[in-house]
Amino acid sequence: MSRLTSLAAPVFGALSILLAWQFLLPLSGVPAYIAPTPTKILSVFFSQTELILSNFTPTAIEALAGFVFGNTAAVLFAIIFAYSKFIRQAYFPVVLFFNTIPILALSPIIILIFGLGMTTKIIIAAIICFFPTLVNMIRGLGSATHNEEELFHVLSANKFETFMRLHFPRSLPMLFSSLRIATATAVIGAIVGEWIGADKGLGALIIRATFNYQSDQLYAAIVAASFLSITLFAIVAAVEARVLRHHSQ
Amino acid sequence: MAGAAIEAQGLNIGYRNGAKTATVLSDVNLTVEQGEFLTILGPSGCGKSTLLRVVANLLEPLDGTISVLGESPAAIRKKRETGFVFQEATLLPWRTVRDNIRLPASVGGRLAKPIPKGRVNNLLGLLGLEGLGERYPSQLSGGQRQRVAIARALIDEPRILLMDEPFGALDEITRDRLNDELLSIWRATGTTILFVTHSIEEAVYLGQRIMVLGANPGRILNLHDLTPIKTADNTCRREDPAIVSEIAAQRALLAQAS
């Protein structure tokens, strides 16, 4: 298959589904309040730009802040756990238990402490990102080969040098694979946080549009949330491609 | 040159697991002179690699004494007097060839030796890596990677080079070429080389002396001088009848022992 075909195929696939949705769905008798046509959804972005933007921005800020804080905390904890056997044995089970609590069950407590503002959503997004990155990063920090460890021993490298020159660079592929997943989960965290209690944000817009049967707004909010996830993913993937361009042997 | 490169007496090597010990190689008595090229030959499981690991201070002997250049292996390691080459090149993929060769200068804190200007370029030339300094390991062939690993081991001008089946994973043609290059490096640097291999041909071709180990239990079968069948600078032709019959003799010895 030529390069052009391999690029054109997914575009054709998406377009064919959108066209079918646009023209066949109304004929099948599905009411517009359940599934509006693509053009109707698209028109929301032009006719109600202000509404979409004013709800997109807080969600984007919450997801991004949650992503940064959650993953930063995960990396720091992973480093502590990887290098202190005692702390790992003492506290890793606690972290494991914490992770088994459904985030929805935990959210009311976070609201009690931090109120209904943005902070709560950022914390929920951060928590949801935290655990997968923590586990991946711990594994990544231990992923140097036996020979590499011995090489650093022969060279009398100290712990800090071994971390900087071997363990940390070695962990990056695993860190990035969890960061890519975290781009989607951070957005989920922010939206779930908004469902529980918020008057702005894409989550709030989704709830409000659902109860008002404004399905065009509902679908537009979903498209906006998806756009946010894709944008975050693309940024992480671009940074990853740059940082890891020589990593494969 | 004063003193032996390596002196081992009554050395037992193995692994300690709590109170239990598993001896891999027992009763090693060995003196290696400075500048010597010693090959260590044996089947897998005979402890040939563990012996190198003791010299490199990667493993403590169970008992017996060993001195390297008159000091303990740990002291010598900290002085960077030993260079180690693994079977796998063990290059860091995110560093260029040049930066991989320079790695010893960027770890070890105050123990790290500064690299004289032009040293990396000299090594690139010595190992036939001209023009590859800015490449990454993924852009090199297996033989080129192993050359980089040797250059990295040589950067601190170690007095002892420990090589653990360095060419074991390479094709025969590349291996033969690297054998000759290693001999010319040895002649040029005068470094002591301990070279572990499971290839009988390679062991006979490279060494001034050959140490043959047997497995189960690991022990020295034969420690044998090869200089009478080679020229003064340790060269020989692979097809020389004396070399061929030496290879046959070592093969018979190993077959008998197993």
mmCIF file of C-alpha atoms in Angstrom, chain B residues 36-213:
data_model
loop_
_atom_site.group_PDB
_atom_site.id
_atom_site.type_symbol
_atom_site.label_atom_id
_atom_site.label_comp_id
_atom_site.label_asym_id
_atom_site.label_seq_id
_atom_site.Cartn_x
_atom_site.Cartn_y
_atom_site.Cartn_z
ATOM 1 C CA GLU B 36 50.700 -11.023 29.548
ATOM 2 C CA PHE B 37 47.858 -12.195 27.305
ATOM 3 C CA LEU B 38 46.086 -15.044 29.102
ATOM 4 C CA THR B 39 43.093 -16.780 27.589
ATOM 5 C CA ILE B 40 40.684 -18.673 29.802
ATOM 6 C CA LEU B 41 38.874 -21.490 28.032
ATOM 7 C CA GLY B 42 36.137 -23.737 29.276
ATOM 8 C CA PRO B 43 32.604 -25.021 28.837
ATOM 9 C CA SER B 44 29.696 -23.098 30.324
ATOM 10 C CA GLY B 45 29.335 -23.486 34.051
ATOM 11 C CA CYS B 46 33.057 -23.910 34.687
ATOM 12 C CA GLY B 47 33.387 -20.547 36.393
ATOM 13 C CA LYS B 48 35.540 -18.824 33.789
ATOM 14 C CA SER B 49 33.466 -15.651 33.966
ATOM 15 C CA THR B 50 33.304 -15.700 37.757
ATOM 16 C CA LEU B 51 37.096 -15.636 37.902
ATOM 17 C CA LEU B 52 37.099 -12.383 35.882
ATOM 18 C CA ARG B 53 34.359 -11.024 38.108
ATOM 19 C CA VAL B 54 36.517 -11.566 41.180
ATOM 20 C CA VAL B 55 39.411 -9.694 39.562
ATOM 21 C CA ALA B 56 37.011 -6.857 38.626
ATOM 22 C CA ASN B 57 35.649 -6.758 42.189
ATOM 23 C CA LEU B 58 32.159 -7.656 41.005
ATOM 24 C CA LEU B 59 32.280 -10.708 43.260
ATOM 25 C CA GLU B 60 34.045 -11.462 46.563
ATOM 26 C CA PRO B 61 35.921 -14.777 46.682
ATOM 27 C CA LEU B 62 34.623 -17.360 49.182
ATOM 28 C CA ASP B 63 38.146 -17.836 50.497
ATOM 29 C CA GLY B 64 41.774 -17.688 49.454
ATOM 30 C CA THR B 65 43.721 -14.578 48.554
ATOM 31 C CA ILE B 66 43.914 -12.519 45.422
ATOM 32 C CA SER B 67 45.979 -9.451 44.724
ATOM 33 C CA VAL B 68 45.777 -7.324 41.628
ATOM 34 C CA LEU B 69 48.859 -5.213 40.904
ATOM 35 C CA GLY B 70 49.778 -5.850 44.537
ATOM 36 C CA GLU B 71 46.513 -4.491 45.931
ATOM 37 C CA SER B 72 42.995 -5.672 46.633
ATOM 38 C CA PRO B 73 40.578 -5.884 43.686
ATOM 39 C CA ALA B 74 38.424 -3.166 45.313
ATOM 40 C CA ALA B 75 41.357 -0.748 45.608
ATOM 41 C CA ILE B 76 42.359 -1.413 42.004
ATOM 42 C CA ARG B 77 38.781 -0.895 40.802
ATOM 43 C CA LYS B 78 38.694 2.501 42.485
ATOM 44 C CA LYS B 79 41.979 3.406 40.800
ATOM 45 C CA ARG B 80 40.462 2.487 37.441
ATOM 46 C CA GLU B 81 43.326 0.123 36.680
ATOM 47 C CA THR B 82 40.970 -2.507 35.255
ATOM 48 C CA GLY B 83 38.790 -2.225 32.180
ATOM 49 C CA PHE B 84 35.940 -4.666 31.647
ATOM 50 C CA VAL B 85 34.362 -5.766 28.351
ATOM 51 C CA PHE B 86 31.146 -7.779 28.547
ATOM 52 C CA GLN B 87 29.789 -10.254 26.010
ATOM 53 C CA GLU B 88 27.128 -7.699 25.136
ATOM 54 C CA ALA B 89 28.559 -4.310 24.272
ATOM 55 C CA THR B 90 26.399 -2.721 27.010
ATOM 56 C CA LEU B 91 26.401 0.704 25.385
ATOM 57 C CA LEU B 92 23.916 3.297 26.628
ATOM 58 C CA PRO B 93 21.588 3.774 23.638
ATOM 59 C CA TRP B 94 20.870 7.451 24.419
ATOM 60 C CA ARG B 95 24.550 8.388 24.234
ATOM 61 C CA THR B 96 26.576 8.834 21.063
ATOM 62 C CA VAL B 97 29.585 6.616 20.406
ATOM 63 C CA ARG B 98 31.846 9.425 21.635
ATOM 64 C CA ASP B 99 29.808 9.916 24.818
ATOM 65 C CA ASN B 100 29.709 6.175 25.457
ATOM 66 C CA ILE B 101 33.490 6.039 25.240
ATOM 67 C CA ARG B 102 33.655 9.017 27.610
ATOM 68 C CA LEU B 103 31.244 7.460 30.122
ATOM 69 C CA PRO B 104 34.006 6.506 32.605
ATOM 70 C CA ALA B 105 34.898 10.204 32.922
ATOM 71 C CA SER B 106 31.347 11.140 33.887
ATOM 72 C CA VAL B 107 30.861 8.646 36.716
ATOM 73 C CA GLY B 108 32.877 7.697 39.760
ATOM 74 C CA GLY B 109 32.912 11.152 41.349
ATOM 75 C CA ARG B 110 36.429 12.176 42.269
ATOM 76 C CA LEU B 111 37.726 8.765 41.172
ATOM 77 C CA ALA B 112 36.984 9.611 37.548
ATOM 78 C CA LYS B 113 40.095 10.414 35.593
ATOM 79 C CA PRO B 114 40.070 13.433 33.295
ATOM 80 C CA ILE B 115 40.384 12.458 29.645
ATOM 81 C CA PRO B 116 43.324 14.023 27.819
ATOM 82 C CA LYS B 117 42.412 16.028 24.736
ATOM 83 C CA GLY B 118 42.431 13.921 21.600
ATOM 84 C CA ARG B 119 42.264 10.648 23.539
ATOM 85 C CA VAL B 120 38.775 9.774 22.277
ATOM 86 C CA ASN B 121 39.809 10.501 18.690
ATOM 87 C CA ASN B 122 42.889 8.316 19.109
ATOM 88 C CA LEU B 123 40.741 5.464 20.367
ATOM 89 C CA LEU B 124 38.244 5.923 17.525
ATOM 90 C CA GLY B 125 41.210 5.588 15.160
ATOM 91 C CA LEU B 126 42.747 2.652 17.017
ATOM 92 C CA LEU B 127 39.490 0.720 16.799
ATOM 93 C CA GLY B 128 38.585 1.628 13.240
ATOM 94 C CA LEU B 129 35.666 3.809 14.298
ATOM 95 C CA GLU B 130 36.698 6.976 12.448
ATOM 96 C CA GLY B 131 33.695 9.055 11.470
ATOM 97 C CA LEU B 132 31.324 7.129 13.727
ATOM 98 C CA GLY B 133 31.805 9.268 16.854
ATOM 99 C CA GLU B 134 28.498 11.095 16.548
ATOM 100 C CA ARG B 135 26.441 7.983 15.731
ATOM 101 C CA TYR B 136 24.170 6.267 18.213
ATOM 102 C CA PRO B 137 24.517 2.564 19.144
ATOM 103 C CA SER B 138 21.338 1.678 17.214
ATOM 104 C CA GLN B 139 23.085 2.869 14.052
ATOM 105 C CA LEU B 140 26.033 0.493 14.466
ATOM 106 C CA SER B 141 26.653 -3.150 13.582
ATOM 107 C CA GLY B 142 27.327 -5.719 16.292
ATOM 108 C CA GLY B 143 31.061 -5.655 15.608
ATOM 109 C CA GLN B 144 31.182 -1.845 15.708
ATOM 110 C CA ARG B 145 29.336 -1.810 19.046
ATOM 111 C CA GLN B 146 31.837 -4.219 20.537
ATOM 112 C CA ARG B 147 34.665 -1.987 19.258
ATOM 113 C CA VAL B 148 33.052 0.941 21.081
ATOM 114 C CA ALA B 149 32.852 -1.172 24.253
ATOM 115 C CA ILE B 150 36.572 -1.939 23.957
ATOM 116 C CA ALA B 151 37.363 1.748 23.405
ATOM 117 C CA ARG B 152 35.358 2.609 26.543
ATOM 118 C CA ALA B 153 37.296 -0.007 28.528
ATOM 119 C CA LEU B 154 40.574 1.478 27.265
ATOM 120 C CA ILE B 155 39.782 5.157 27.908
ATOM 121 C CA ASP B 156 41.395 5.220 31.371
ATOM 122 C CA GLU B 157 44.470 3.382 30.046
ATOM 123 C CA PRO B 158 43.900 0.448 32.404
ATOM 124 C CA ARG B 159 46.849 -1.821 33.167
ATOM 125 C CA ILE B 160 44.553 -4.859 33.059
ATOM 126 C CA LEU B 161 41.842 -5.524 30.505
ATOM 127 C CA LEU B 162 39.234 -8.130 31.487
ATOM 128 C CA MET B 163 37.240 -9.494 28.576
ATOM 129 C CA ASP B 164 34.296 -11.816 29.166
ATOM 130 C CA GLU B 165 33.518 -13.577 25.869
ATOM 131 C CA PRO B 166 33.545 -10.209 24.092
ATOM 132 C CA PHE B 167 33.219 -11.679 20.611
ATOM 133 C CA GLY B 168 30.952 -14.600 21.541
ATOM 134 C CA ALA B 169 27.880 -13.086 19.903
ATOM 135 C CA LEU B 170 29.573 -12.017 16.663
ATOM 136 C CA ASP B 171 29.763 -13.839 13.358
ATOM 137 C CA GLU B 172 32.992 -15.711 12.689
ATOM 138 C CA ILE B 173 34.350 -13.350 10.049
ATOM 139 C CA THR B 174 33.900 -10.302 12.271
ATOM 140 C CA ARG B 175 35.300 -12.226 15.215
ATOM 141 C CA ASP B 176 38.482 -13.195 13.347
ATOM 142 C CA ARG B 177 39.038 -9.575 12.318
ATOM 143 C CA LEU B 178 38.495 -8.324 15.876
ATOM 144 C CA ASN B 179 40.893 -10.994 17.174
ATOM 145 C CA ASP B 180 43.656 -9.487 15.030
ATOM 146 C CA GLU B 181 42.731 -5.950 16.021
ATOM 147 C CA LEU B 182 42.781 -6.918 19.685
ATOM 148 C CA LEU B 183 46.263 -8.369 19.285
ATOM 149 C CA SER B 184 47.530 -5.154 17.726
ATOM 150 C CA ILE B 185 45.925 -3.103 20.514
ATOM 151 C CA TRP B 186 47.609 -5.376 23.047
ATOM 152 C CA ARG B 187 50.966 -4.883 21.325
ATOM 153 C CA ALA B 188 50.453 -1.131 21.157
ATOM 154 C CA THR B 189 49.311 -0.627 24.752
ATOM 155 C CA GLY B 190 51.201 -3.340 26.621
ATOM 156 C CA THR B 191 48.169 -3.914 28.818
ATOM 157 C CA THR B 192 47.640 -7.244 30.559
ATOM 158 C CA ILE B 193 44.669 -9.082 29.066
ATOM 159 C CA LEU B 194 42.540 -11.821 30.603
ATOM 160 C CA PHE B 195 40.300 -13.098 27.851
ATOM 161 C CA VAL B 196 37.485 -15.541 28.563
ATOM 162 C CA THR B 197 36.105 -17.587 25.689
ATOM 163 C CA HIS B 198 34.377 -20.869 24.930
ATOM 164 C CA SER B 199 36.009 -21.022 21.502
ATOM 165 C CA ILE B 200 39.051 -23.303 21.466
ATOM 166 C CA GLU B 201 40.386 -21.730 18.249
ATOM 167 C CA GLU B 202 40.105 -18.239 19.665
ATOM 168 C CA ALA B 203 41.783 -19.201 22.944
ATOM 169 C CA VAL B 204 44.752 -20.791 21.168
ATOM 170 C CA TYR B 205 45.037 -18.021 18.585
ATOM 171 C CA LEU B 206 45.029 -15.114 21.042
ATOM 172 C CA GLY B 207 46.806 -16.277 24.172
ATOM 173 C CA GLN B 208 50.428 -16.429 25.197
ATOM 174 C CA ARG B 209 49.180 -18.803 27.836
ATOM 175 C CA ILE B 210 45.936 -20.723 27.922
ATOM 176 C CA MET B 211 44.100 -21.747 31.049
ATOM 177 C CA VAL B 212 41.653 -24.579 30.458
ATOM 178 C CA LEU B 213 38.865 -25.058 32.977
#
